[in-house]
CSV table of C-alpha atoms and ligand atoms in Angstrom, one decimal:
chain,number,residue,atom,x,y,z
A,1,UNK,CA,-12.7,0.7,-4.8
A,2,UNK,CA,-10.4,2.7,-2.5
A,3,UNK,CA,-9.0,1.2,0.7
A,4,UNK,CA,-10.0,4.6,2.3
A,5,UNK,CA,-13.6,3.3,2.3
A,6,UNK,CA,-12.6,1.1,5.2
A,7,UNK,CA,-10.8,3.8,7.1
A,8,UNK,CA,-12.1,6.1,9.8
A,9,UNK,CA,-9.6,8.8,10.8
A,10,UNK,CA,-10.4,10.5,14.1
A,11,UNK,CA,-11.1,14.2,13.5
A,12,UNK,CA,-8.2,15.5,15.6
A,13,UNK,CA,-5.8,13.2,13.6
A,14,UNK,CA,-7.3,14.2,10.3
A,15,UNK,CA,-7.0,17.9,11.0
A,16,UNK,CA,-3.3,17.5,12.1
A,17,UNK,CA,-2.5,15.5,8.9
A,18,UNK,CA,-4.2,18.1,6.7
A,19,UNK,CA,-2.3,20.9,8.3
A,20,UNK,CA,1.0,19.0,8.0
A,21,UNK,CA,1.3,18.7,11.7
A,22,UNK,CA,3.1,15.7,13.4
A,23,UNK,CA,1.1,12.6,14.2
A,24,UNK,CA,2.4,9.4,15.9
A,25,UNK,CA,0.7,6.1,15.5
A,26,UNK,CA,0.3,3.6,18.4
A,27,UNK,CA,-0.6,-0.1,18.3
A,28,UNK,CA,-3.5,-1.8,20.1
A,29,UNK,CA,-2.1,-5.4,20.5
A,30,UNK,CA,0.2,-4.0,23.1
A,31,UNK,CA,-3.0,-2.9,25.0
A,32,UNK,CA,-5.0,-6.1,24.5
A,33,UNK,CA,-2.3,-8.8,24.5
A,34,UNK,CA,0.9,-7.1,25.7
A,35,UNK,CA,-0.1,-5.9,29.2
A,36,UNK,CA,-2.7,-6.7,31.9
A,37,UNK,CA,-5.7,-4.6,32.7
A,38,UNK,CA,-5.8,-1.9,34.1
A,39,UNK,CA,-2.1,-1.0,33.5
A,40,UNK,CA,-2.7,-1.5,29.7
A,41,UNK,CA,-5.3,1.3,29.6
A,42,UNK,CA,-3.4,3.6,32.0
A,43,UNK,CA,-0.3,3.1,29.8
A,44,UNK,CA,-2.1,3.7,26.5
A,45,UNK,CA,-3.6,6.9,27.8
A,46,UNK,CA,-0.4,8.1,29.4
A,47,UNK,CA,1.5,7.4,26.1
A,48,UNK,CA,-1.1,9.6,24.2
A,49,UNK,CA,-0.5,12.3,26.8
A,50,UNK,CA,3.3,12.2,26.4
A,51,UNK,CA,2.9,12.5,22.6
A,52,UNK,CA,0.7,15.6,23.1
A,53,UNK,CA,3.1,17.2,25.6
A,54,UNK,CA,5.9,16.7,23.0
A,55,UNK,CA,3.7,18.6,20.5
A,56,UNK,CA,2.4,15.8,18.3
A,57,UNK,CA,-1.0,14.2,17.9
A,58,UNK,CA,-1.4,10.5,19.0
A,59,UNK,CA,-3.3,8.1,16.8
A,60,UNK,CA,-3.9,4.7,18.5
A,61,UNK,CA,-4.8,2.2,15.8
A,62,UNK,CA,-7.2,-0.7,15.8
A,63,UNK,CA,-10.0,-2.4,13.9
A,64,UNK,CA,-13.5,-1.9,15.4
A,65,UNK,CA,-16.6,-3.4,13.8
A,66,UNK,CA,-14.6,-4.1,10.7
A,67,UNK,CA,-13.5,-0.5,10.3
A,68,UNK,CA,-9.8,0.5,10.2
A,69,UNK,CA,-9.4,3.2,12.9
A,70,UNK,CA,-6.7,5.8,12.9
A,71,UNK,CA,-7.2,7.3,16.3
A,72,UNK,CA,-9.3,5.9,19.2
A,73,UNK,CA,-11.3,7.7,21.8
A,74,UNK,CA,-10.6,7.1,25.5
A,75,UNK,CA,-13.7,4.9,25.6
A,76,UNK,CA,-12.4,2.7,22.8
A,77,UNK,CA,-9.0,2.4,24.5
A,78,UNK,CA,-10.8,1.3,27.7
A,79,UNK,CA,-12.8,-1.2,25.7
A,80,UNK,CA,-9.7,-2.8,24.2
A,81,UNK,CA,-8.0,-2.9,27.5
A,82,UNK,CA,-10.9,-4.5,29.3
A,83,UNK,CA,-11.6,-7.1,26.6
A,84,UNK,CA,-7.9,-8.0,26.4
A,85,UNK,CA,-7.1,-11.2,24.7
A,86,UNK,CA,-10.8,-11.8,23.9
A,87,UNK,CA,-10.2,-9.4,21.0
A,88,UNK,CA,-8.6,-11.1,18.0
A,89,UNK,CA,-4.9,-10.3,17.5
A,90,UNK,CA,-5.0,-9.1,13.9
A,91,UNK,CA,-2.0,-9.5,11.7
A,92,UNK,CA,-1.9,-8.9,7.9
A,93,UNK,CA,-3.6,-12.2,7.1
A,94,UNK,CA,-6.5,-11.5,9.5
A,95,UNK,CA,-7.4,-7.9,8.5
A,96,UNK,CA,-9.6,-8.6,5.4
A,97,UNK,CA,-11.5,-11.4,7.1
A,98,UNK,CA,-12.2,-9.2,10.2
A,99,UNK,CA,-13.2,-6.3,8.0
A,100,UNK,CA,-15.5,-8.5,5.9
A,101,UNK,CA,-17.1,-9.9,9.0
A,102,UNK,CA,-17.4,-6.5,10.7
A,103,UNK,CA,-15.4,-7.7,13.7
A,104,UNK,CA,-12.8,-6.1,16.1
A,105,UNK,CA,-9.1,-6.6,15.8
A,106,UNK,CA,-6.1,-5.6,17.9
A,107,UNK,CA,-3.5,-4.4,15.5
A,108,UNK,CA,0.0,-5.7,15.8
A,109,UNK,CA,3.1,-3.8,14.5
A,110,UNK,CA,2.2,-5.1,11.1
A,111,UNK,CA,-1.4,-4.0,10.9
A,112,UNK,CA,-0.7,-0.8,12.7
A,113,UNK,CA,1.8,0.0,10.0
A,114,UNK,CA,-0.8,-0.9,7.3
A,115,UNK,CA,-3.5,1.4,8.7
A,116,UNK,CA,-1.0,4.2,9.6
A,117,UNK,CA,0.2,4.2,5.9
A,118,UNK,CA,-3.5,4.3,4.7
A,119,UNK,CA,-4.0,7.4,6.8
A,120,UNK,CA,-0.7,9.0,5.8
A,121,UNK,CA,1.0,8.7,9.2
A,122,UNK,CA,4.7,8.3,8.9
A,123,UNK,CA,5.9,7.5,12.4
A,124,UNK,CA,4.8,4.9,14.9
A,125,UNK,CA,5.9,4.2,18.5
A,126,UNK,CA,5.7,0.8,20.2
A,127,UNK,CA,7.5,-1.4,22.7
A,128,UNK,CA,9.0,-4.3,20.9
A,129,UNK,CA,8.6,-5.7,17.4
A,130,UNK,CA,8.1,-9.3,16.5
A,131,UNK,CA,11.0,-11.1,14.8
A,132,UNK,CA,12.6,-14.4,14.0
A,133,UNK,CA,11.8,-16.8,16.9
A,134,UNK,CA,14.4,-19.0,18.5
A,135,UNK,CA,14.3,-22.3,16.7
A,136,UNK,CA,12.8,-20.8,13.6
A,137,UNK,CA,15.0,-23.1,11.6
A,138,UNK,CA,12.5,-25.8,12.6
A,139,UNK,CA,9.3,-23.9,13.3
A,140,UNK,CA,9.5,-21.3,10.5
A,141,UNK,CA,8.1,-18.8,13.1
A,142,UNK,CA,9.1,-15.4,11.7
A,143,UNK,CA,6.8,-12.5,12.6
A,144,UNK,CA,4.9,-10.8,9.8
A,145,UNK,CA,6.3,-7.5,11.3
A,146,UNK,CA,9.6,-8.0,9.5
A,147,UNK,CA,7.8,-8.3,6.1
A,148,UNK,CA,5.8,-5.3,6.8
A,149,UNK,CA,8.9,-3.3,7.7
A,150,UNK,CA,10.2,-4.3,4.2
A,151,UNK,CA,7.1,-3.2,2.4
A,152,UNK,CA,5.3,-0.3,4.1
A,153,UNK,CA,6.5,3.2,4.4
A,154,UNK,CA,6.3,3.8,8.2
A,155,UNK,CA,9.2,4.5,10.6
A,156,UNK,CA,8.8,2.2,13.7
A,157,UNK,CA,10.3,3.3,17.0
A,158,UNK,CA,10.9,0.4,19.4
A,159,UNK,CA,13.2,-0.6,22.2
A,160,UNK,CA,14.6,-3.4,20.1
A,161,UNK,CA,13.1,-6.8,20.5
A,162,UNK,CA,12.7,-9.2,23.4
A,163,UNK,CA,15.2,-11.9,23.8
A,164,UNK,CA,12.3,-14.4,23.5
A,165,UNK,CA,13.4,-14.0,19.8
A,166,UNK,CA,16.6,-14.8,18.0
A,167,UNK,CA,17.9,-11.3,17.7
A,168,UNK,CA,20.8,-12.2,15.5
A,169,UNK,CA,18.6,-13.9,12.9
A,170,UNK,CA,16.1,-11.0,13.2
A,171,UNK,CA,18.9,-8.6,12.1
A,172,UNK,CA,19.8,-11.0,9.3
A,173,UNK,CA,16.3,-11.1,8.0
A,174,UNK,CA,15.9,-7.3,8.2
A,175,UNK,CA,19.2,-7.0,6.2
A,176,UNK,CA,17.9,-9.3,3.5
A,177,UNK,CA,14.6,-7.4,3.2
A,178,UNK,CA,16.4,-4.1,3.0
A,179,UNK,CA,15.2,-2.5,6.3
A,180,UNK,CA,17.7,0.0,7.8
A,181,UNK,CA,18.1,-0.5,11.5
A,182,UNK,CA,19.1,2.6,13.4
A,183,UNK,CA,20.4,2.8,17.0
A,184,UNK,CA,19.3,5.9,18.7
A,185,UNK,CA,22.5,7.1,20.5
A,186,UNK,CA,24.0,3.7,20.3
A,187,UNK,CA,25.6,1.3,17.8
A,188,UNK,CA,24.4,-1.7,19.9
A,189,UNK,CA,21.0,-3.3,19.3
A,190,UNK,CA,19.0,-2.8,22.5
A,191,UNK,CA,17.2,-5.9,23.7
A,192,UNK,CA,14.0,-4.4,25.2
A,193,UNK,CA,14.4,-4.9,29.0
A,194,UNK,CA,18.1,-4.5,28.6
A,195,UNK,CA,20.2,-1.9,26.8
A,196,UNK,CA,22.6,-4.6,25.5
A,197,UNK,CA,22.4,-7.5,23.1
A,198,UNK,CA,26.0,-7.7,22.0
A,199,UNK,CA,24.8,-7.2,18.4
A,200,UNK,CA,25.4,-4.2,16.2
A,201,UNK,CA,22.8,-2.1,14.4
A,202,UNK,CA,23.4,-0.7,11.0
A,203,UNK,CA,23.7,3.0,11.9
A,204,UNK,CA,24.0,5.0,15.0
A,205,UNK,CA,22.1,8.3,14.9
A,206,UNK,CA,22.1,10.8,17.8
A,207,UNK,CA,19.2,13.1,17.0
A,208,UNK,CA,15.6,13.0,15.9
A,209,UNK,CA,16.5,15.4,13.1
A,210,UNK,CA,19.0,13.1,11.6
A,211,UNK,CA,16.5,10.2,11.7
A,212,UNK,CA,13.7,12.4,10.2
A,213,UNK,CA,16.1,13.6,7.4
A,214,UNK,CA,17.0,10.0,6.5
A,215,UNK,CA,13.3,9.0,6.5
A,216,UNK,CA,12.5,11.9,4.2
A,217,UNK,CA,15.3,11.0,1.8
A,218,UNK,CA,14.1,7.4,1.8
A,219,UNK,CA,10.6,8.6,0.8
A,220,UNK,CA,12.0,11.1,-1.8
A,221,UNK,CA,14.1,8.2,-3.3
A,222,UNK,CA,10.8,6.4,-3.8
A,223,UNK,CA,12.0,3.5,-1.7
A,224,UNK,CA,9.2,1.3,-0.5
A,225,UNK,CA,9.5,0.1,3.1
A,226,UNK,CA,10.0,1.3,6.6
A,227,UNK,CA,12.8,2.1,8.9
A,228,UNK,CA,13.4,0.6,12.3
A,229,UNK,CA,14.6,2.9,15.1
A,230,UNK,CA,15.8,1.1,18.2
A,231,UNK,CA,15.8,3.2,21.3
A,232,UNK,CA,17.5,1.7,24.4
A,233,UNK,CA,15.5,1.6,27.6
A,234,UNK,CA,16.6,4.3,30.0
A,235,UNK,CA,19.4,2.9,32.3
A,236,UNK,CA,17.4,3.4,35.5
A,237,UNK,CA,14.6,1.1,34.3
A,238,UNK,CA,16.7,-1.6,32.6
A,239,UNK,CA,16.5,-5.1,34.2
A,240,UNK,CA,19.2,-7.3,35.4
A,241,UNK,CA,20.3,-9.6,32.6
A,242,UNK,CA,20.2,-12.9,34.6
A,243,UNK,CA,16.7,-12.3,36.0
A,244,UNK,CA,15.2,-11.6,32.6
A,245,UNK,CA,17.1,-14.4,30.8
A,246,UNK,CA,16.1,-17.0,33.3
A,247,UNK,CA,12.4,-16.0,33.0
A,248,UNK,CA,12.7,-16.1,29.2
A,249,UNK,CA,14.4,-19.6,29.3
A,250,UNK,CA,11.6,-20.9,31.5
A,251,UNK,CA,8.8,-19.3,29.4
A,252,UNK,CA,10.3,-20.9,26.2
A,253,UNK,CA,10.5,-24.3,27.9
A,254,UNK,CA,6.9,-24.1,28.9
A,255,UNK,CA,5.8,-23.0,25.4
A,256,UNK,CA,7.5,-26.0,23.9
A,257,UNK,CA,6.1,-28.4,26.5
A,258,UNK,CA,2.6,-27.1,25.9
A,259,UNK,CA,2.8,-27.1,22.1
A,260,UNK,CA,2.1,-23.3,21.9
A,261,UNK,CA,2.4,-22.2,18.3
A,262,UNK,CA,1.3,-19.7,15.6
A,263,UNK,CA,-0.1,-16.4,16.8
A,264,UNK,CA,-0.4,-17.6,20.4
A,265,UNK,CA,3.4,-17.9,20.8
A,266,UNK,CA,4.3,-14.2,21.4
A,267,UNK,CA,1.3,-13.4,23.7
A,268,UNK,CA,2.1,-16.6,25.7
A,269,UNK,CA,5.8,-15.7,26.1
A,270,UNK,CA,5.0,-12.1,27.0
A,271,UNK,CA,2.5,-13.1,29.7
A,272,UNK,CA,4.8,-15.8,31.2
A,273,UNK,CA,7.9,-13.5,31.3
A,274,UNK,CA,5.8,-10.9,33.1
A,275,UNK,CA,4.5,-13.4,35.6
A,276,UNK,CA,7.9,-15.0,36.3
A,277,UNK,CA,9.5,-11.6,36.9
A,278,UNK,CA,6.7,-10.3,39.1
A,279,UNK,CA,5.8,-6.7,38.4
A,280,UNK,CA,9.3,-5.6,37.5
A,281,UNK,CA,9.2,-6.4,33.9
A,282,UNK,CA,5.9,-4.6,33.5
A,283,UNK,CA,7.3,-1.4,35.0
A,284,UNK,CA,10.3,-1.6,32.6
A,285,UNK,CA,7.9,-2.3,29.7
A,286,UNK,CA,5.8,0.8,30.5
A,287,UNK,CA,8.8,3.1,30.9
A,288,UNK,CA,10.3,2.0,27.6
A,289,UNK,CA,7.1,2.7,25.7
A,290,UNK,CA,7.0,6.2,27.2
A,291,UNK,CA,10.6,6.7,26.1
A,292,UNK,CA,9.8,5.5,22.6
A,293,UNK,CA,6.7,7.8,22.4
A,294,UNK,CA,8.9,10.8,23.2
A,295,UNK,CA,11.4,10.0,20.5
A,296,UNK,CA,8.7,9.2,17.9
A,297,UNK,CA,7.0,12.5,18.6
A,298,UNK,CA,10.3,14.3,18.0
A,299,UNK,CA,11.0,12.4,14.8
A,300,UNK,CA,7.5,13.2,13.5
A,301,UNK,CA,8.0,16.9,14.4
A,302,UNK,CA,11.4,17.1,12.7
A,303,UNK,CA,9.9,15.3,9.6
A,304,UNK,CA,7.1,17.9,9.4
A,305,UNK,CA,9.4,20.8,9.8
A,306,UNK,CA,11.4,19.7,6.7
A,307,UNK,CA,8.6,18.4,4.6
B,401,LIG,N1,6.7,-7.9,21.5
B,401,LIG,C1,6.5,-7.2,22.7
B,401,LIG,N2,5.3,-6.7,23.0
B,401,LIG,C2,4.2,-6.9,22.2
B,401,LIG,C3,4.4,-7.6,20.9
B,401,LIG,C4,5.6,-8.1,20.6
B,401,LIG,O1,7.4,-7.1,23.4
B,401,LIG,O2,3.1,-6.5,22.5
B,401,LIG,C5,3.2,-7.7,20.0
B,401,LIG,C6,3.3,-6.6,18.9
B,401,LIG,O3,1.9,-6.3,18.6
B,401,LIG,C7,3.9,-7.4,17.7
B,401,LIG,C8,3.3,-8.7,17.9
B,401,LIG,O4,3.6,-6.8,16.5
B,401,LIG,O5,3.3,-9.0,19.3
B,401,LIG,C9,4.1,-9.8,17.1
B,401,LIG,O6,3.4,-11.0,17.2
B,401,LIG,P1,3.9,-12.2,16.2
B,401,LIG,O7,5.2,-12.6,16.8
B,401,LIG,O8,2.9,-13.2,16.4
B,401,LIG,O9,4.0,-11.7,14.8
B,402,LIG,MN1,4.7,-16.0,14.8
């Protein structure tokens, strides 16, 4: 039986893929768990618009009634945004269960990559990826996103990862699993709200064309696995380091005190950091997603032009 039996590709996305036109995948956990309503829906729709303006077709990905969806309608995006955290956050271990039960699932970076690969989409834009959590030496909390990057052929464009994670260990893990980490226009790993982490990425690339060419070579070599493109937040939207770090420290302390663990950890920390910094971090978050969508569309275009 083919995995395609579980897949619904939106007609607009299917046409673009058949014609060899650029498509950019987008995740749905960022809508349901990453931002509050109604900014989540507004952002998701605005991101799709940006991708279209850049000349690519957006495909927001999710599971609905047990179906893997590559491309959502506006109504479906609104539904995910309104239901928010009532929708199950679906990582790799959840997908088969939700499909068998005919349920809904918000796709994380992991499951968005899985469904994008099923549909033949090569490039995916998001905000931040999951990674190795601080204290993982004790908790073993390492996001399934890192394993998926090692195994699934999708290029993920992000703004680095939030400092709720141990960024140094996250880079070590990606190195072990053979995932190239590219800095767009920088040799320094961006840290989501901030352009700076003090850590080095593997390679600096200054154009979408160079990234697309490398992705193509990776595919031609028959390498399994993705590529991580880290795109620093535009300077004007970056947050003050102390403000954000204090909020993160506080959120981490509360998570430990309340015994938050497993799949709840990341959504808990994201929500607390947002509350503790007022609306500022949400504005930055939205802007960096727009910035990543633009770059991803340009990588997808360059990839198609040389395919
Ligand atoms: N980091 C963010 N925003 C997010 C996420 C992470 O800054 O929305 C979401 C993504 O969907 C990511 C997931 O794939 O959280 C990682 O969750 P976990 O750490 O449980 O693997
Ligand atoms: Mn985890």
